[in-house]
Coordinates of C-alpha atoms in Angstrom, one line a residue:
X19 CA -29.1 36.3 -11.5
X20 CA -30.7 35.3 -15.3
X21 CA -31.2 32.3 -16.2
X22 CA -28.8 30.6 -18.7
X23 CA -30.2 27.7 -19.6
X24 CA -33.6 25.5 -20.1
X25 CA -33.0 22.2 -19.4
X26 CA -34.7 19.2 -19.5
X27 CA -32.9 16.2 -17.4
X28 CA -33.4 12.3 -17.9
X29 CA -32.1 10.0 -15.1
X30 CA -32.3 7.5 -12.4
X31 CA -33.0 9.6 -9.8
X32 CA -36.6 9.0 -7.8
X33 CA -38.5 10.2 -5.3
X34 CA -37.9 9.1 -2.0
X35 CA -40.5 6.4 -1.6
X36 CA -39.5 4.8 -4.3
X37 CA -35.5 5.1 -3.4
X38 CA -36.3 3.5 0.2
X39 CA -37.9 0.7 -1.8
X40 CA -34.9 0.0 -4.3
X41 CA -32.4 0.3 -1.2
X42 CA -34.5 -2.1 0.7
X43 CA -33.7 -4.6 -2.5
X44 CA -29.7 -4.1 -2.0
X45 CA -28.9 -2.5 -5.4
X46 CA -25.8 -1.0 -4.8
X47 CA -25.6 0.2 -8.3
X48 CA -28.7 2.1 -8.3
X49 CA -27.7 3.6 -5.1
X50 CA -24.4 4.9 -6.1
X51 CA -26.2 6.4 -9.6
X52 CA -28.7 7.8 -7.3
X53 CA -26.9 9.5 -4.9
X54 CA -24.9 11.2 -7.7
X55 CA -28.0 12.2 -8.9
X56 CA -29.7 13.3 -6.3
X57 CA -26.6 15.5 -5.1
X58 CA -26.5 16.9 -8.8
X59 CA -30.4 17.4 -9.4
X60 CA -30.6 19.6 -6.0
X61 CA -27.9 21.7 -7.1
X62 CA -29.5 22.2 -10.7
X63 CA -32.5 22.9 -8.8
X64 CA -31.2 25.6 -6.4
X65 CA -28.9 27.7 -8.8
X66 CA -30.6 30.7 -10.5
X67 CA -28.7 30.2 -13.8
X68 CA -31.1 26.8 -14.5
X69 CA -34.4 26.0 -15.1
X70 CA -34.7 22.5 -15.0
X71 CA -37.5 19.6 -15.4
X72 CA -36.5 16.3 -14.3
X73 CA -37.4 13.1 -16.4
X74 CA -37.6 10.0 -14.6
X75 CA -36.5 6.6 -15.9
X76 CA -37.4 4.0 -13.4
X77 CA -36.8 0.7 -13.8
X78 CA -38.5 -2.1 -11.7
X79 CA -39.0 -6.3 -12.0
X80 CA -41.0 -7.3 -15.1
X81 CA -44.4 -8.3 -14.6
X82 CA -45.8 -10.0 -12.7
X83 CA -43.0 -9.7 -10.2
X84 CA -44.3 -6.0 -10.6
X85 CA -47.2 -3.9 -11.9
X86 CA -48.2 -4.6 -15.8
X87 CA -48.0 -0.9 -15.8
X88 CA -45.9 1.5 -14.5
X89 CA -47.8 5.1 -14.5
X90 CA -47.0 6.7 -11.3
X91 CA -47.4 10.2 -10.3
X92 CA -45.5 13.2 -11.0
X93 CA -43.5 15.3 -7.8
X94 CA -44.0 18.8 -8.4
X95 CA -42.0 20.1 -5.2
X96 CA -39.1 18.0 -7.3
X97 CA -40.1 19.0 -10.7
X98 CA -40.2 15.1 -11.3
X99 CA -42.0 13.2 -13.6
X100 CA -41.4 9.5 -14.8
X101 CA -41.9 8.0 -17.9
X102 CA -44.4 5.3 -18.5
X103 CA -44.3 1.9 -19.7
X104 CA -45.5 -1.8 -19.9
X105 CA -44.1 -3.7 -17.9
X106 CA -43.5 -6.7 -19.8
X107 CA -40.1 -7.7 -21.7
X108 CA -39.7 -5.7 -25.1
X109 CA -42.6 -3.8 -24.6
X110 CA -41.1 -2.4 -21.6
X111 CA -38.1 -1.2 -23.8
X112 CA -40.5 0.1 -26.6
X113 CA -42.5 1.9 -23.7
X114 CA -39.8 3.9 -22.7
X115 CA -38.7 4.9 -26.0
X116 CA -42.4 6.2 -27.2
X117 CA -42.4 7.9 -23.8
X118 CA -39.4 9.3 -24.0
X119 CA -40.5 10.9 -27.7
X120 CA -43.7 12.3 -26.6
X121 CA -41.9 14.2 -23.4
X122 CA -39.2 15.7 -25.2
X123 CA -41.5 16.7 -27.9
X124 CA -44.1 18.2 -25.4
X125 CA -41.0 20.2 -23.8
X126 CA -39.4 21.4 -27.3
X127 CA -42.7 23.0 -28.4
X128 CA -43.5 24.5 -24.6
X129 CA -40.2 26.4 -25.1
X130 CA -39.9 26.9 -28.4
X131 CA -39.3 30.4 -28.4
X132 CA -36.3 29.7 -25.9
X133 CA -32.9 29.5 -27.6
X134 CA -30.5 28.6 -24.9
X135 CA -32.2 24.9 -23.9
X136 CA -31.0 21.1 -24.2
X137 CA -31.3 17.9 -23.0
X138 CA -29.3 16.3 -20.6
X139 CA -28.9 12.8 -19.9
X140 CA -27.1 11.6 -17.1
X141 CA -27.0 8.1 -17.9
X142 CA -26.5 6.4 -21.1
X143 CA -29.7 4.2 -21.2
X144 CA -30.4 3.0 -25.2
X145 CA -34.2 3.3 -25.2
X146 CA -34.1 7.1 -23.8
X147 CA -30.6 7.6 -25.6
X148 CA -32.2 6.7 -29.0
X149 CA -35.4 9.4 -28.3
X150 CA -32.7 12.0 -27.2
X151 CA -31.0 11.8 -29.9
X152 CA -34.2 11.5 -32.6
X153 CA -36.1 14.1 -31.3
X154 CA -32.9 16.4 -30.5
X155 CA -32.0 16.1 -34.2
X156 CA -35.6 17.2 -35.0
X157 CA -35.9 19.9 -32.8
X158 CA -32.3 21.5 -33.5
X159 CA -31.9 21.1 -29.4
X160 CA -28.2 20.6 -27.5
X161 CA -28.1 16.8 -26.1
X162 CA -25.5 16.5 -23.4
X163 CA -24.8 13.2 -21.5
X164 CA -23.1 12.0 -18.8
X165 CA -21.1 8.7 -18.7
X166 CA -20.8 7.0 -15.3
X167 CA -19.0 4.0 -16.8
X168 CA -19.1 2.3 -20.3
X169 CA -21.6 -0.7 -21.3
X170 CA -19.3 -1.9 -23.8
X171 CA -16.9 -3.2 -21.4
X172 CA -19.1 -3.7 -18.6
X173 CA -20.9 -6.7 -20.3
X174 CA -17.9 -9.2 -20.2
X175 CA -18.6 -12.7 -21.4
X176 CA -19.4 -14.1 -18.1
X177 CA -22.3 -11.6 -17.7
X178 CA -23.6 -12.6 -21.7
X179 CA -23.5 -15.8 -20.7
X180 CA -25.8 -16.0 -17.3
X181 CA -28.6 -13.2 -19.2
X182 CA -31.8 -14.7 -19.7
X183 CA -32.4 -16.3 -23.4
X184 CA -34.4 -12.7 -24.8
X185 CA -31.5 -11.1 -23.5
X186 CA -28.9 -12.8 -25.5
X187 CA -31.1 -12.7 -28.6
X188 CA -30.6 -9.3 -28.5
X189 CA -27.1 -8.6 -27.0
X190 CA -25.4 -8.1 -30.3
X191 CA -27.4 -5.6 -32.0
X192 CA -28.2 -3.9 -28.5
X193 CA -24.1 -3.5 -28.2
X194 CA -24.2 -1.9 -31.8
X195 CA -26.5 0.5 -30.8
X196 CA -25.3 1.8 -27.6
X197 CA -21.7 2.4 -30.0
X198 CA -23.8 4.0 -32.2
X199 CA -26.1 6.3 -29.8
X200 CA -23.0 7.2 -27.1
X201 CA -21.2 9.3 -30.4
X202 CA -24.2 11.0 -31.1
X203 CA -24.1 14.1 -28.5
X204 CA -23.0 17.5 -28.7
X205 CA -21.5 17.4 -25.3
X206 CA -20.2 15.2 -22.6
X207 CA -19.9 14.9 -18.9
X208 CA -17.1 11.9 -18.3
X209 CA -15.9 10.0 -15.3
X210 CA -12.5 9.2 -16.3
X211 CA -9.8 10.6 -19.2
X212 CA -10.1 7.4 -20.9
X213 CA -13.7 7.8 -22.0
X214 CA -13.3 10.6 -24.4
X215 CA -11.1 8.2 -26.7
X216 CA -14.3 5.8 -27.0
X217 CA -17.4 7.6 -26.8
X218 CA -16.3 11.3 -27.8
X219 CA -15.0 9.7 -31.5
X220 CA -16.5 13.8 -33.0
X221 CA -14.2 15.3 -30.6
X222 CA -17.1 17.7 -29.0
X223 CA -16.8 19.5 -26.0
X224 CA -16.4 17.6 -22.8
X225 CA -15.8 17.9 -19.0
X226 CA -13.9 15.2 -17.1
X227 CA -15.8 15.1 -13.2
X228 CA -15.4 11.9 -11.3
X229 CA -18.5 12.5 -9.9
X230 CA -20.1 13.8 -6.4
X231 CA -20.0 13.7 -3.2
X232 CA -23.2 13.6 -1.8
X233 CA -23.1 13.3 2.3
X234 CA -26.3 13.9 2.7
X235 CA -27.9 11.4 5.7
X236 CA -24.1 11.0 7.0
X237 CA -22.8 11.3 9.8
X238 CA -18.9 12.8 9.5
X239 CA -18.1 12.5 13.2
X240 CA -14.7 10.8 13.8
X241 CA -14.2 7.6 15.7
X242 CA -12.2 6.5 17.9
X243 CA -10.6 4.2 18.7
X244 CA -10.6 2.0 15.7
X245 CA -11.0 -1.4 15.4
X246 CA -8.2 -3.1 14.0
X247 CA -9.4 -4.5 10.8
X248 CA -9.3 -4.0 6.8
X249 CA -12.4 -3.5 5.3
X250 CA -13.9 -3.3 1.5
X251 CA -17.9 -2.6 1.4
X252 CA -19.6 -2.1 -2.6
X253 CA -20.7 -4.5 -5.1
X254 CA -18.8 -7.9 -3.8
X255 CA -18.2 -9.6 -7.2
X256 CA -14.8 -11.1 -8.6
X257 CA -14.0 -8.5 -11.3
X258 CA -13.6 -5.5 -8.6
X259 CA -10.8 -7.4 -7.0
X260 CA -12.3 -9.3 -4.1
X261 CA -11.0 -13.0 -4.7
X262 CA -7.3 -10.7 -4.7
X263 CA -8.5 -9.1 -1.1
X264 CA -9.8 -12.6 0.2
X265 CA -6.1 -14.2 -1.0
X266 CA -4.2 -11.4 0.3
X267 CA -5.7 -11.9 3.8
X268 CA -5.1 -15.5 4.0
X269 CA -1.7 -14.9 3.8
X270 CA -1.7 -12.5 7.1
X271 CA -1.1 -14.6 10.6
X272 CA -1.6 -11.9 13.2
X273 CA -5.1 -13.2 14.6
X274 CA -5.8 -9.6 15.8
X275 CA -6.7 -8.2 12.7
X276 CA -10.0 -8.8 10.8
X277 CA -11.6 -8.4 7.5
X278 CA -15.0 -6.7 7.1
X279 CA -16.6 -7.2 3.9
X280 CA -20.1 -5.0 3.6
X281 CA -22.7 -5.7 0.3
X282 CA -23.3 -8.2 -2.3
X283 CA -22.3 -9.7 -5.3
X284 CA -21.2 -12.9 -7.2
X285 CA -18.5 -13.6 -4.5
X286 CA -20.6 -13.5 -2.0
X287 CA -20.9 -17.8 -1.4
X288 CA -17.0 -17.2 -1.8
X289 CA -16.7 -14.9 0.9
X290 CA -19.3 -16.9 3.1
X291 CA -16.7 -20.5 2.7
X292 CA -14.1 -18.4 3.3
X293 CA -15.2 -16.7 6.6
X294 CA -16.7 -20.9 7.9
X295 CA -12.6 -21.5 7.6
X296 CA -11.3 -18.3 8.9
X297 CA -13.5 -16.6 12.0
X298 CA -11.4 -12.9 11.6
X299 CA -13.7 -12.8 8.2
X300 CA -16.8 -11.1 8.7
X301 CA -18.9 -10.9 6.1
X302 CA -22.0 -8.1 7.4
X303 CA -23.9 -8.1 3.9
X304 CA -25.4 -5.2 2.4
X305 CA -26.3 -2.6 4.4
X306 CA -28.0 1.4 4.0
X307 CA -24.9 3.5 3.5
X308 CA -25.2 5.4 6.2
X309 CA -24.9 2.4 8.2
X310 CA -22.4 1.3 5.9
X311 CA -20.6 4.5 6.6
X312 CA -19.6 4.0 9.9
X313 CA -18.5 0.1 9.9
X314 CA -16.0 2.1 7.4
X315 CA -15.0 4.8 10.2
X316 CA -14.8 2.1 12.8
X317 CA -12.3 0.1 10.4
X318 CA -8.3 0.8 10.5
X319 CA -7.8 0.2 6.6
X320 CA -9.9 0.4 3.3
X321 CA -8.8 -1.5 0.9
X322 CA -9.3 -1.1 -3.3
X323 CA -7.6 -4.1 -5.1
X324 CA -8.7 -3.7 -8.5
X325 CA -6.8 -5.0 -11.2
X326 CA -5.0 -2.2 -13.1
X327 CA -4.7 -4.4 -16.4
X328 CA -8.8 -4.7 -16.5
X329 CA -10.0 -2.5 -19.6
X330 CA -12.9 -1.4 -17.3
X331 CA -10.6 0.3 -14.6
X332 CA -9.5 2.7 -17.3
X333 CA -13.2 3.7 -18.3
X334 CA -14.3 4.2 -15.0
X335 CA -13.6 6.2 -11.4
X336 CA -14.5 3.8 -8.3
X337 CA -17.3 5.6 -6.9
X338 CA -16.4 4.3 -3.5
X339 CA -13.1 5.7 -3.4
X340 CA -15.7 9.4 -2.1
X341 CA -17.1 6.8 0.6
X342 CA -13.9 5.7 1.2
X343 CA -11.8 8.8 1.6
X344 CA -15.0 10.4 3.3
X345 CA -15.0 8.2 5.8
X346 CA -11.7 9.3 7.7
X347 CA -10.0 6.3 7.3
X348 CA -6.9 5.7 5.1
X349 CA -7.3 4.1 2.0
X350 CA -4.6 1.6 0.4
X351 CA -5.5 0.9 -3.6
X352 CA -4.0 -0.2 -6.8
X353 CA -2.8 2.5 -9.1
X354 CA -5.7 2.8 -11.5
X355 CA -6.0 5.1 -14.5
X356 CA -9.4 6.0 -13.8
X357 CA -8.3 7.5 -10.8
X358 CA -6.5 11.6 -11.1
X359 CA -3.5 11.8 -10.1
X360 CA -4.8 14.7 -7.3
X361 CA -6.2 11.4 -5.6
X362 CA -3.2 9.9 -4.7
X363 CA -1.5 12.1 -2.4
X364 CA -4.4 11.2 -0.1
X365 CA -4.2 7.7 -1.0
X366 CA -1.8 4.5 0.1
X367 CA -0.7 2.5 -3.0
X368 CA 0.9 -0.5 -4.0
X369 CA 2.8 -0.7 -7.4
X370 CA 2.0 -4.6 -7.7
X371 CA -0.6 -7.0 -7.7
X372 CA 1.5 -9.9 -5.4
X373 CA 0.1 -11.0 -3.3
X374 CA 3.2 -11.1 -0.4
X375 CA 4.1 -7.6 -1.4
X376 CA 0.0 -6.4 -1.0
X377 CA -0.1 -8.6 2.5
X378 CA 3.5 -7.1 3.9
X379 CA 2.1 -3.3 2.5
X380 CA -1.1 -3.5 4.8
X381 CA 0.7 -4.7 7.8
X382 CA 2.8 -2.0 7.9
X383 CA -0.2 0.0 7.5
X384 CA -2.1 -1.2 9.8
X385 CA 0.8 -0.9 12.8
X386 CA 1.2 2.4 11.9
X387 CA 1.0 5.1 14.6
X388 CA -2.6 5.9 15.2
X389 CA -2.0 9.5 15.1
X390 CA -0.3 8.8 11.9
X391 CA -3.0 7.1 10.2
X392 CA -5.1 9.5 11.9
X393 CA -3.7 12.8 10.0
X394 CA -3.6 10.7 6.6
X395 CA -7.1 10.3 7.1
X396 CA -8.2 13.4 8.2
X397 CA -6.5 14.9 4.9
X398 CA -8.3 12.4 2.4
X399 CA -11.5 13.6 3.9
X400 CA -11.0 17.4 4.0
X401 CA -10.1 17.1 0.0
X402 CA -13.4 14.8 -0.7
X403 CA -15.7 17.2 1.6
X404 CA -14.3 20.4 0.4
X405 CA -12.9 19.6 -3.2
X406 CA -15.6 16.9 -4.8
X407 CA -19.0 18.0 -2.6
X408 CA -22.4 18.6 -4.8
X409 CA -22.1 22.4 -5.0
X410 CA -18.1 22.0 -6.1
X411 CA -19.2 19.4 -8.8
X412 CA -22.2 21.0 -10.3
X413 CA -21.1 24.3 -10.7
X414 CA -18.0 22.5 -13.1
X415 CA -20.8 21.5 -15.1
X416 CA -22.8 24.5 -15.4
X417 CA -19.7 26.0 -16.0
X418 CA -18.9 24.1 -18.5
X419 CA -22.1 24.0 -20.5
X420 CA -22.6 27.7 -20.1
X421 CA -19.3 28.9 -21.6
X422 CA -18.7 25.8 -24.4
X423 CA -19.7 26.3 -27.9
X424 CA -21.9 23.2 -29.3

């Protein structure tokens, strides 16, 4: 089979070393970014229709909580290479940009004579973004981005106000600029409907793809029997619904059932009061996802309690609804516009955001026939494994970039 396209990829994704490393410093963002991208890159690397080189941007603890400078060495069995920088506030920034420049330029004039090529970013990062689009414009390439979720609603107020000083100074202009940058591509790759309306203001071509599922490391084996308790494991902070989960649960008397909440986040004091009053709260902390992964099997209910008014839910899919559903247990969540409407005949819902209704919906649940919940189960992960897996996902978006006009 030819090969359709030259590509040259900037994202998160790193070498394992340096993955073990991050993981061992509980960033469950990172993780969930890298596993799409590590499930996406492998697929770019093993279909015939793409040549690829893959553009590290890897981003660590200023200095000196890290090295001044961060030059490390390229992965050729990965076709990896990261860009360098200073290590120091600003300069960092600055680094990345200049770095950034000199790598697409070095690219553009190695494959000059190649028509079909372009850039493709899968994360919207404003230093990178700014190169991409500079040098893009200046060597007539195709620049094609993929948006995870949206900065522009991600930094709420509370976040502003707990950044560092030189982050503040520069919050405004840095806002104006990611608005500015995210309509600048000829192509996107988007997580929810929703996003088009915001960042896609030139109406180019675009490809809506909730992400991957990357199993990779996991074990799929069903257990049994469960345990019988509700569980919610991810980035424990306020704004994805867990002070709603921790009320809802107060409310249920049967001393049976328990509530297993895995990672970390700005609730997590919360969570730790909370389980001092009530023993069935167990709070387990972050953990490696495959780990992670089956506390999730060995639970009777996952729960999702985002709020469906939040402007964030709308610009976003919750990446562990794959985890979730994956795991073989059911899955009770708000109705969220992020999530397709394919989702929810494998998914328990609730209409409402009361808290008696919420508590009465997951008791029924959870008395349910085993078998029952069982099936429902079963079903959620067959459509996840077979439906959203890395080769399903990627070849949507070489697909997609092969057969659209931009």
């Amino acid at each position: 089979m030819v090969k359709i396209v030259k590509m040259l990829y900037f994202g998160k994704i790193c070498d394992d070393e340096l993955f073990i490393q991050k993981e061992q410093q509980q960033q469950p963002y990172f993780i969930a970014q890298y596993m799409f991208e590590k499930a996406l890159t492998n697929e770019f690397l093993k279909d015939n229709r793409v040549d690829i080189d893959i553009v590290s941007i890897h981003q660590t603890d200023y200095f000196p909580k890290a090295s001044f400078i961060f030059n490390r060495r390229n992965k050729k069995e990965m076709n990896l290479s990261y860009l360098k920088f200073i290590n120091f506030p600003y300069m960092r920034e600055m680094s990345f940009f200049v770095s950034a420049c000199i790598k697409i330029m070095s690219w553009a004039l190695k494959n000059r004579h190649i028509k079909n090529k372009f850039i493709y970013s899968s994360c919207h990062f404003p230093p990178v973004s700014l190169a991409i689009v500079i040098m893009g414009w200046v060597f007539s390439i195709k620049k094609v981005v993929t948006f995870t979720d949206l900065s522009l609603f991600t930094y709420s107020k509370h976040r502003i106000k707990n950044m560092r000083l030189y982050k503040k100074l520069l919050i405004k202009p840095y806002l104006l600029l990611v608005n500015k940058l995210q309509k600048s591509y000829n192509a996107y790759i988007l997580f929810s409907q929703e996003m088009n309306k915001v960042v896609n203001q030139n109406n180019r071509p675009y490809l809506i793809m909730e992400g991957i599922y990357n199993s990779e490391k996991i074990n799929l084996n069903a257990v049994s029997p469960k345990n019988n308790a509700i569980a919610h494991a991810g980035t424990l902070n306020e704004e994805v619904g867990i002070s709603k989960i921790l009320d809802v649960f107060e409310l249920i008397e049967d001393k049976s059932i328990e509530l297993w909440l895995i990672g970390k986040g700005d609730m997590t004091n919360e969570i730790k009061k909370r389980a001092e009053l009530d023993k069935r709260i167990k709070y387990l902390g972050f953990m490696p996802r495959h780990l992670a992964f089956e506390k999730l099997k060995k639970a009777k209910l996952l729960v999702n309690l985002r709020n469906p008014d939040d402007i964030y839910t709308k610009h976003s899919f919750p990446s562990k609804m794959f985890e979730y559903m994956a795991s073989g247990t059911p899955v009770l969540t708000t109705k969220l516009v992020g999530i397709p409407k394919e989702y929810y005949d494998y998914l328990y819902t609730v209409d409402t955001l009361n808290n008696e209704v919420i508590k009465d919906k997951i008791i029924k649940l959870v008395g349910n026939d085993e078998k029952e919940l069982g099936r429902f189960g079963t079903r959620a992960q067959n459509f996840i494994i077979s439906k959203k897996n890395s080769k399903e996902q990627t070849h949507k978006i070489i697909d997609f970039l092969s057969k659209s006009t931009f």
